[in-house]
PDB file of C-alpha atoms in Angstrom:
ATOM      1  CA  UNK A   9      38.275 -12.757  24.578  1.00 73.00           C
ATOM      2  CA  UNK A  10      39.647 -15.043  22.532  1.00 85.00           C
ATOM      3  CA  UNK A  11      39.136 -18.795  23.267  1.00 92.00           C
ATOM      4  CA  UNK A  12      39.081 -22.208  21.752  1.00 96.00           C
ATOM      5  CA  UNK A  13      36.999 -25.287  22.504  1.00 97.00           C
ATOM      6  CA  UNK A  14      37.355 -28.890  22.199  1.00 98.00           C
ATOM      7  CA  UNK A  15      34.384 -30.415  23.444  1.00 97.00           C
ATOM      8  CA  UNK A  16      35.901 -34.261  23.413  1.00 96.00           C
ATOM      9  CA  UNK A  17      37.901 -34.701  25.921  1.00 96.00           C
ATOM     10  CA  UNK A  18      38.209 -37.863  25.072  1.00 97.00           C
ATOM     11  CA  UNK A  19      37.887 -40.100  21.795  1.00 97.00           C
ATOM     12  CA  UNK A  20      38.753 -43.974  21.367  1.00 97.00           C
ATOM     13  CA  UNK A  21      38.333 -45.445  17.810  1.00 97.00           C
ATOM     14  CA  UNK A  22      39.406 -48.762  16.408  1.00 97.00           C
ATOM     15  CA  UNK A  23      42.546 -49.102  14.006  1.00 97.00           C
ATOM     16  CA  UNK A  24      41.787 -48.154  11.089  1.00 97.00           C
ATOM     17  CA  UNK A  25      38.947 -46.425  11.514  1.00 98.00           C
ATOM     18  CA  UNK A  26      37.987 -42.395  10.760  1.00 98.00           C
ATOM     19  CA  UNK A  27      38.616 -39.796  12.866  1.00 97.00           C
ATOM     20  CA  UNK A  28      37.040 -36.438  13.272  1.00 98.00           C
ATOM     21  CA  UNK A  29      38.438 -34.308  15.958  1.00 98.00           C
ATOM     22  CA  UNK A  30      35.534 -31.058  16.806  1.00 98.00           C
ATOM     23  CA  UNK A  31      37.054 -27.484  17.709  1.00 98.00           C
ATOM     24  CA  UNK A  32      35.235 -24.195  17.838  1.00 97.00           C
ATOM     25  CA  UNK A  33      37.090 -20.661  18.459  1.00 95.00           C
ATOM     26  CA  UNK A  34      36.007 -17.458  19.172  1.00 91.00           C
ATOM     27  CA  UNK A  35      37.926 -14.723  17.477  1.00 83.00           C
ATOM     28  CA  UNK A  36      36.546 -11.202  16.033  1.00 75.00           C
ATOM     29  CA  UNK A  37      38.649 -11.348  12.625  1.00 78.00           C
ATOM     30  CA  UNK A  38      40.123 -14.004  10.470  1.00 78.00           C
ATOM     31  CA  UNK A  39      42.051 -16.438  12.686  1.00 86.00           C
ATOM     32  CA  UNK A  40      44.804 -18.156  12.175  1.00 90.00           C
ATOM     33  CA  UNK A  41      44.199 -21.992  13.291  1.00 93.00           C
ATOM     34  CA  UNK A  42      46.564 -24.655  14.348  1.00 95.00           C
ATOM     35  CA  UNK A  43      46.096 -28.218  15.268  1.00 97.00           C
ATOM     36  CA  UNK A  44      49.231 -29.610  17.294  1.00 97.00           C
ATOM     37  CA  UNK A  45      49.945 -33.202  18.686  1.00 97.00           C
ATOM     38  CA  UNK A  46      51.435 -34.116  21.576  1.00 96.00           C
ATOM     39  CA  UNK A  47      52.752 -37.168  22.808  1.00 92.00           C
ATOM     40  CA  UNK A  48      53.357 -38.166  26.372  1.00 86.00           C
ATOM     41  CA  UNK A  49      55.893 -36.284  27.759  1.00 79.00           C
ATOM     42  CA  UNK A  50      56.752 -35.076  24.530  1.00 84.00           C
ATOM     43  CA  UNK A  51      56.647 -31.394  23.861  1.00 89.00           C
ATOM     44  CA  UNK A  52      53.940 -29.939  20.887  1.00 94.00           C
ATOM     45  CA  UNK A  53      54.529 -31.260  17.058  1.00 95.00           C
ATOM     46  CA  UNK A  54      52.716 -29.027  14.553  1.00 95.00           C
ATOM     47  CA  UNK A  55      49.798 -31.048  12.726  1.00 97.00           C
ATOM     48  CA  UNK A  56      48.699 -28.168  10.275  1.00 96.00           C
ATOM     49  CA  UNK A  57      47.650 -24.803   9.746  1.00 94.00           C
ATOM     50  CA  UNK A  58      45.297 -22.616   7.889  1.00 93.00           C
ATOM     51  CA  UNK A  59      46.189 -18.821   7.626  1.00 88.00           C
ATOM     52  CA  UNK A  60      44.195 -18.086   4.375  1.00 85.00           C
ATOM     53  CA  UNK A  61      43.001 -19.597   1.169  1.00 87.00           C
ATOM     54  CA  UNK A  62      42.028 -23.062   0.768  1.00 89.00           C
ATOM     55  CA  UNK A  63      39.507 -23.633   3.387  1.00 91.00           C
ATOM     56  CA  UNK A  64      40.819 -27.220   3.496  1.00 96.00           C
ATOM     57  CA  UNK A  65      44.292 -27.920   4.684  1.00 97.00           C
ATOM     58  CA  UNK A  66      46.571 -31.090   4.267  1.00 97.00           C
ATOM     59  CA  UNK A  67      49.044 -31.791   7.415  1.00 97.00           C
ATOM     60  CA  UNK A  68      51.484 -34.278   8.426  1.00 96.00           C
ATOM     61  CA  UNK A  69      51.193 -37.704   8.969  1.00 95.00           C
ATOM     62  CA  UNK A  70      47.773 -37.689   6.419  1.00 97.00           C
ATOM     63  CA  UNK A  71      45.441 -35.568   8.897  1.00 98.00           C
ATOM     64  CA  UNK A  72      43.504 -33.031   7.124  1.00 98.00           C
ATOM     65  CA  UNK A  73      41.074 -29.565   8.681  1.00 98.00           C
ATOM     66  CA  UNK A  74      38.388 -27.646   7.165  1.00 97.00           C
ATOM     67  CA  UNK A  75      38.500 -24.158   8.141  1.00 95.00           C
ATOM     68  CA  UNK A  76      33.986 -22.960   8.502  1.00 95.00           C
ATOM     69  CA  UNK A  77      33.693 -19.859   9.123  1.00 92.00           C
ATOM     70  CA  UNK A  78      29.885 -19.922   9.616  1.00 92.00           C
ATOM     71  CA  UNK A  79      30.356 -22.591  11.997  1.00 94.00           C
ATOM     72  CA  UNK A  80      33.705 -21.181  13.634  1.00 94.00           C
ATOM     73  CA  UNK A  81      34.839 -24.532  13.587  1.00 96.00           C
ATOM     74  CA  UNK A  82      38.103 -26.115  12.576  1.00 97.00           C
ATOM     75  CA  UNK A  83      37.896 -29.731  12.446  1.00 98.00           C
ATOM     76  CA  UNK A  84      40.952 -32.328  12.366  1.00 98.00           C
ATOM     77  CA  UNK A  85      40.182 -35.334  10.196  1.00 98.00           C
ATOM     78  CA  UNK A  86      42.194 -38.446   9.532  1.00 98.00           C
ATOM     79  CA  UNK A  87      40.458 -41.204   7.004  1.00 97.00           C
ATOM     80  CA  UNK A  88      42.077 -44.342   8.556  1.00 97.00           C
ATOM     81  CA  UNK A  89      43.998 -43.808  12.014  1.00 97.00           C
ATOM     82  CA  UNK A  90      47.474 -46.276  13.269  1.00 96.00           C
ATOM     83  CA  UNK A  91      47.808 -47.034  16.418  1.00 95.00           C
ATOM     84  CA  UNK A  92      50.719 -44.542  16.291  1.00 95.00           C
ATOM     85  CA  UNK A  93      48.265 -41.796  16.215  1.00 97.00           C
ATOM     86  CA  UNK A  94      47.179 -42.275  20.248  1.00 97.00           C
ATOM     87  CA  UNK A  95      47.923 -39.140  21.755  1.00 97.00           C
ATOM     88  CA  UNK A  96      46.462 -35.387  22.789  1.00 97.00           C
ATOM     89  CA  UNK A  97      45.695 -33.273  20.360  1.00 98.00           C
ATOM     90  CA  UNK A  98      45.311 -29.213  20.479  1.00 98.00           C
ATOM     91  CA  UNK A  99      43.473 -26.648  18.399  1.00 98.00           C
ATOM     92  CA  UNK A 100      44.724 -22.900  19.128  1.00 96.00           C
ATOM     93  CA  UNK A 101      44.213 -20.077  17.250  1.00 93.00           C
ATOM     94  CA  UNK A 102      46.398 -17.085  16.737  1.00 89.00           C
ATOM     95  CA  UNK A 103      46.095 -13.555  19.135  1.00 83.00           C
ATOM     96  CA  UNK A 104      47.341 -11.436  16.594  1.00 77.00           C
ATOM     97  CA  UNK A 105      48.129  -8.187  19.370  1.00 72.00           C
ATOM     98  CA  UNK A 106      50.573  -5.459  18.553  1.00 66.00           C
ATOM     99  CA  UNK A 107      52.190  -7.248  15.404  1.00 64.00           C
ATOM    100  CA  UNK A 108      52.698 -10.201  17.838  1.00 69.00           C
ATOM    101  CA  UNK A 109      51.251 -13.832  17.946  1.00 79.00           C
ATOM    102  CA  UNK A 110      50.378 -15.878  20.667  1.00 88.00           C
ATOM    103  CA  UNK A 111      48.731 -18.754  20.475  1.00 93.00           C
ATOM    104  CA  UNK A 112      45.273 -19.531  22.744  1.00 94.00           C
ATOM    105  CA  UNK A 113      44.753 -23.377  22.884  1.00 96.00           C
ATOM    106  CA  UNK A 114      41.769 -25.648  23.354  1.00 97.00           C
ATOM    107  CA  UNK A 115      41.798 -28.477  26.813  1.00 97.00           C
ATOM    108  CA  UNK A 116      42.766 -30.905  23.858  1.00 97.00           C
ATOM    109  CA  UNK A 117      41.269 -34.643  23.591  1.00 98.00           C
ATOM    110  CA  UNK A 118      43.011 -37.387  24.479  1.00 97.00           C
ATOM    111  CA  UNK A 119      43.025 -40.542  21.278  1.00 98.00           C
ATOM    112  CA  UNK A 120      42.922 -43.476  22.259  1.00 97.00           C
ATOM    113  CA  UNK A 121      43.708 -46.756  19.480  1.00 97.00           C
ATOM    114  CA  UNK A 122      41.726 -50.190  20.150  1.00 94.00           C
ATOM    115  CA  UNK A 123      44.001 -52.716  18.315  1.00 89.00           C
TER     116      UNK A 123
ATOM    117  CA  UNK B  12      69.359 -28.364  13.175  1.00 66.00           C
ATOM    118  CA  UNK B  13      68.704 -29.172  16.672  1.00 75.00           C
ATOM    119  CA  UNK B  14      65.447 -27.504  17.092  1.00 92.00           C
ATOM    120  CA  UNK B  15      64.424 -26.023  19.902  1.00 96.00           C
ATOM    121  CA  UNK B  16      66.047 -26.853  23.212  1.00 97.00           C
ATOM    122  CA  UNK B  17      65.057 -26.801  26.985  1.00 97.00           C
ATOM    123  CA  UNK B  18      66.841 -27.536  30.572  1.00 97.00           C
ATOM    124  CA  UNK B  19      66.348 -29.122  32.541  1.00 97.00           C
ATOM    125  CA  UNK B  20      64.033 -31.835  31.697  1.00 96.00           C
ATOM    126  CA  UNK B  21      62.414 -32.309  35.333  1.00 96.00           C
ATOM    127  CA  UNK B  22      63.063 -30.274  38.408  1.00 96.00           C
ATOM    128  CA  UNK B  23      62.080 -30.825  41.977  1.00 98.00           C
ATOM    129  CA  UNK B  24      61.302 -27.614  44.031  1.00 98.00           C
ATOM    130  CA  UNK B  25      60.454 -26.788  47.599  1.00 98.00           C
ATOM    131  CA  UNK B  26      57.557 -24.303  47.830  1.00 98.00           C
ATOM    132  CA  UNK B  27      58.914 -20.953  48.453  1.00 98.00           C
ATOM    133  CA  UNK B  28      61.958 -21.195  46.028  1.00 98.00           C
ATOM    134  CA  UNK B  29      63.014 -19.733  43.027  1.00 98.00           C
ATOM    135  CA  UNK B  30      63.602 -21.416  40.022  1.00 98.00           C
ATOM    136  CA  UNK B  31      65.091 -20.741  36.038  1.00 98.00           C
ATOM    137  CA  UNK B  32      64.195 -22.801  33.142  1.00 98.00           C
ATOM    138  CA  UNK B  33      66.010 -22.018  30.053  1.00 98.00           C
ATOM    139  CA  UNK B  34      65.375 -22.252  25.705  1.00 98.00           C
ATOM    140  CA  UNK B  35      67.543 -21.767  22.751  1.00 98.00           C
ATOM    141  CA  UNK B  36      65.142 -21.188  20.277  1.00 96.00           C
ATOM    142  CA  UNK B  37      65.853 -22.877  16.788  1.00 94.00           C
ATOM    143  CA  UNK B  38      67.992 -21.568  14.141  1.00 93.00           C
ATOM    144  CA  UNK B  39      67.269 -18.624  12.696  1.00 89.00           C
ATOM    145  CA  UNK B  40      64.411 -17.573  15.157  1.00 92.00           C
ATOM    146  CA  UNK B  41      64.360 -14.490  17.353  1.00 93.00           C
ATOM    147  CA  UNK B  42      61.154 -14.166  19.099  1.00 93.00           C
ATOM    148  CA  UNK B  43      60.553 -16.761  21.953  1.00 95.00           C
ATOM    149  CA  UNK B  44      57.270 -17.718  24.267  1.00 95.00           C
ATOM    150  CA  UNK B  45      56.608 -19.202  27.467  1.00 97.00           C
ATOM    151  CA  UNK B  46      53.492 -21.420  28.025  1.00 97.00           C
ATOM    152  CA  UNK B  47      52.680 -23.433  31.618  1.00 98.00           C
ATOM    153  CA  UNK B  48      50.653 -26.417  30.653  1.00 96.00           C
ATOM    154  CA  UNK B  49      49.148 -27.802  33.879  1.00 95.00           C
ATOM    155  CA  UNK B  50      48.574 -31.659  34.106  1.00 92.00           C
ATOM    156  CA  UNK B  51      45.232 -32.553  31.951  1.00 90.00           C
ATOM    157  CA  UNK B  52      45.197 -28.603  30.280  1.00 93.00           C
ATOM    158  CA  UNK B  53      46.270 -27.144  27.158  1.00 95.00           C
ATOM    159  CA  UNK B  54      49.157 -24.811  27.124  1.00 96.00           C
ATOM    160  CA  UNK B  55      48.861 -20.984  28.836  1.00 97.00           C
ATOM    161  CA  UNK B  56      50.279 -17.899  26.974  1.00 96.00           C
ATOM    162  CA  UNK B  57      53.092 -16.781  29.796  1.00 97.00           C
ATOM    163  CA  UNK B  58      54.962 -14.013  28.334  1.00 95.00           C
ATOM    164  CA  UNK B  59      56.662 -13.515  24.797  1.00 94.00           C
ATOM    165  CA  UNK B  60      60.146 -11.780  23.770  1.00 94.00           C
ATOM    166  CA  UNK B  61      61.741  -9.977  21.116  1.00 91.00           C
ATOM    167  CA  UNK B  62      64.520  -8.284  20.676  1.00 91.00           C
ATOM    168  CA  UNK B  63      65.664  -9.124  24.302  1.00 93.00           C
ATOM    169  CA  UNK B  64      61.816  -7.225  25.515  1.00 93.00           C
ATOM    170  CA  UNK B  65      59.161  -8.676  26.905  1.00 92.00           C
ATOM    171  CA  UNK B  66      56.235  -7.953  24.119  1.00 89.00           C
ATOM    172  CA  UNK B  67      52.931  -9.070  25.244  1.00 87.00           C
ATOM    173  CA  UNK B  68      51.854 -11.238  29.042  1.00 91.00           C
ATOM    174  CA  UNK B  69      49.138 -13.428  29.759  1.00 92.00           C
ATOM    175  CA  UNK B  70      47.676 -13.837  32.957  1.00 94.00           C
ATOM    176  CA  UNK B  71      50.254 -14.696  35.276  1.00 97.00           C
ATOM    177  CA  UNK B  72      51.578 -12.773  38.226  1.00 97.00           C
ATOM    178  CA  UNK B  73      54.917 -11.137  38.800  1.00 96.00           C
ATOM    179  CA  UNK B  74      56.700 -13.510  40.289  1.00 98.00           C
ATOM    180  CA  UNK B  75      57.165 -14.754  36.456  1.00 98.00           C
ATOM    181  CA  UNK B  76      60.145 -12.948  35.030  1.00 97.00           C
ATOM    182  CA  UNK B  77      61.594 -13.674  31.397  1.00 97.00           C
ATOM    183  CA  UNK B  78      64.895 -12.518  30.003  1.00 97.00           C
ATOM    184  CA  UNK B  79      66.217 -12.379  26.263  1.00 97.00           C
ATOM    185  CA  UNK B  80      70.093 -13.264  25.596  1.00 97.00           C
ATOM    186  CA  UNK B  81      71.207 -11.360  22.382  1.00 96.00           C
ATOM    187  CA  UNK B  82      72.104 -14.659  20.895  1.00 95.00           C
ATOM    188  CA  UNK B  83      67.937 -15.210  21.323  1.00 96.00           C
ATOM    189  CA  UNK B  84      68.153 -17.867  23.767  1.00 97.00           C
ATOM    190  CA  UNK B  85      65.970 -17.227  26.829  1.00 98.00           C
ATOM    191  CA  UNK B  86      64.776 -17.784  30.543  1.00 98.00           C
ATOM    192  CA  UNK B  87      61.645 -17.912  32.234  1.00 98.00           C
ATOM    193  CA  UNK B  88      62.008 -16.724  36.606  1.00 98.00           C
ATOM    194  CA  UNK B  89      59.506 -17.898  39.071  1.00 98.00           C
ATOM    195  CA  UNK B  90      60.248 -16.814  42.668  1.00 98.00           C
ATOM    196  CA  UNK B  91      58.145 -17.484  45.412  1.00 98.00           C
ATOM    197  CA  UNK B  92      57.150 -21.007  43.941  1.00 98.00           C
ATOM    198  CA  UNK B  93      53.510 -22.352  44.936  1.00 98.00           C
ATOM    199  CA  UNK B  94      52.313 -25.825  44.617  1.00 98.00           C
ATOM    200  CA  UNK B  95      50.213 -24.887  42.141  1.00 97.00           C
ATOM    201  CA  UNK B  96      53.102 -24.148  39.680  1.00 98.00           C
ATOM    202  CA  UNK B  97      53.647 -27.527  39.477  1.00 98.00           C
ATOM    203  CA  UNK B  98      53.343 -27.843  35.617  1.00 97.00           C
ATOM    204  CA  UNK B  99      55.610 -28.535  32.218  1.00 96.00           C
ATOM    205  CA  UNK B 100      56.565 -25.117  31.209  1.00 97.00           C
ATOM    206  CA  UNK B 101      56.486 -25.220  27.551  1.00 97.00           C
ATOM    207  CA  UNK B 102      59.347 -22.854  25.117  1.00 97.00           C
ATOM    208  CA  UNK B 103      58.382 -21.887  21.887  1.00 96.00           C
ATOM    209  CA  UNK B 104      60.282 -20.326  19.008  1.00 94.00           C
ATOM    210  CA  UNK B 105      59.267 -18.366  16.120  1.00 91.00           C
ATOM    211  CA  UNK B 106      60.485 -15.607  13.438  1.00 86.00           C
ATOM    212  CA  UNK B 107      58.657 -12.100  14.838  1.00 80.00           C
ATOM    213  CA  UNK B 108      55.650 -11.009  12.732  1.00 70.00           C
ATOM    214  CA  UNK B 109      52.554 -13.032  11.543  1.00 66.00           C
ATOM    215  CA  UNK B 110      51.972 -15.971   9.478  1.00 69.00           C
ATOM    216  CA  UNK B 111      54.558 -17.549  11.780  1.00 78.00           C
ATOM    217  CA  UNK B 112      54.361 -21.345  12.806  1.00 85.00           C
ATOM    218  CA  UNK B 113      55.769 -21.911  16.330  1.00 90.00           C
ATOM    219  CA  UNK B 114      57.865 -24.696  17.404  1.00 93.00           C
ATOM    220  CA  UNK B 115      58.027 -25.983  20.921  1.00 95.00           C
ATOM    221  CA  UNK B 116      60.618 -27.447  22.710  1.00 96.00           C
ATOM    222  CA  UNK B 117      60.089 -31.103  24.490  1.00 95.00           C
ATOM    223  CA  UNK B 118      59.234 -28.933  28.117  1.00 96.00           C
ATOM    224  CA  UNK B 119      60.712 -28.743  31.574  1.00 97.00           C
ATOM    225  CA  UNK B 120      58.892 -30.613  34.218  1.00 96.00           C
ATOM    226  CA  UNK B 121      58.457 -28.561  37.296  1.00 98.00           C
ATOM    227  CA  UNK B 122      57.457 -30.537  40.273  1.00 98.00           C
ATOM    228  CA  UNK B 123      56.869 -27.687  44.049  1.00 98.00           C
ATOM    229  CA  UNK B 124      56.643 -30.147  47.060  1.00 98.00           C
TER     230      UNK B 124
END
């Protein structure tokens, strides 16, 4: 079956630091992979996606992934986080069955800013 | 373009009840999904519709029921409510096929007591 882990649960960095968020999948063929934010109470804002191609793809808000397929990994990076950047972030990937997507998402990892 | 759109925000429920959350889907989109995100968890796949038929379910029981207006908009049914469907029940919009993004609405909190 197809899954997706995020093995932080949580992550607290200073302003201004890096950021690396870690997710592994499991999926038999080429997946389609998705970080999404979301902010309390808020419903899910789309981060960035890789489908094919480029194995590293730009998002919103200056986060970056690199797709590795010999790693199954998907990564979320950000160079310098803002304190507007606390909240919980989700890898899925995409369950391609009969012509349909759904989308199978990680337990997320909460971000926490220190000012 | 108003995106996609859920009601009610919250809910309170009594255990036992039934209860209908509803979606309009944004502009232009015609397939809709359900997910139940439980406090602390990522989203769960409920069901997904197209062309007013329910397409593909995860792993929830009957007592979740869906329905597609022909205008796209949707509902998601739970009878029998238990406490442990206590959860914000997530709507999600998207143009059928692949290579699709999906857009989510801001939820519906659904509190059993």
């Amino acid at each position: 079956a197809q899954s997706v882990t995020q093995p932080d649960i949580h992550i607290t960095v200073s302003e201004g630091a890096s950021l690396e968020l870690r997710c592994n999948y499991s999926y038999g063929a080429t997946p389609y992979l998705f970080w999404y934010v979301q902010s309390p109470g808020q419903g899910l804002q789309l981060l960035l996606k890789y489908f094919s191609g480029d194995t590293l793809v730009q998002g919103i808000k200056g986060f970056e992934a690199e797709f590795k397929r010999s790693q199954s990994s998907f990564n979320l990076r950000k160079p310098s986080v803002h304190w507007s950047d606390a909240a919980e972030y989700f890898c899925a990937v995409g369950d391609i069955i009969q012509g349909a997507q759904k989308l199978v998402f990680g337990q997320g990892t909460r971000l926490t800013i220190n000012p | 373009d108003a995106g996609v759109t859920q009601s009610p925000t919250h809910l309170i429920k009594t255990r036992g009840q039934q209860v209908t959350l509803r979606c309009s889907p944004k502009s232009g989109h015609d397939t809709v999904s359900w997910y139940q995100q439980a406090l602390g968890q990522g989203p769960q796949f409920i069901f997904q519709y197209y062309e007013e038929e329910e397409r593909q379910r995860g792993n929830f029981p009957d007592r979740f029921s869906g329905h597609q207006f022909p205008n796209y908009s949707s509902e998601l049914n739970v009878n029998a409510l238990l406490l442990g469907d206590s959860a914000l029940y997530l709507c999600a919009s998207s143009f059928r096929g692949l290579n699709t993004e999906a857009f989510f609405g801001q939820g519906t909190r659904l509190t059993v007591v």
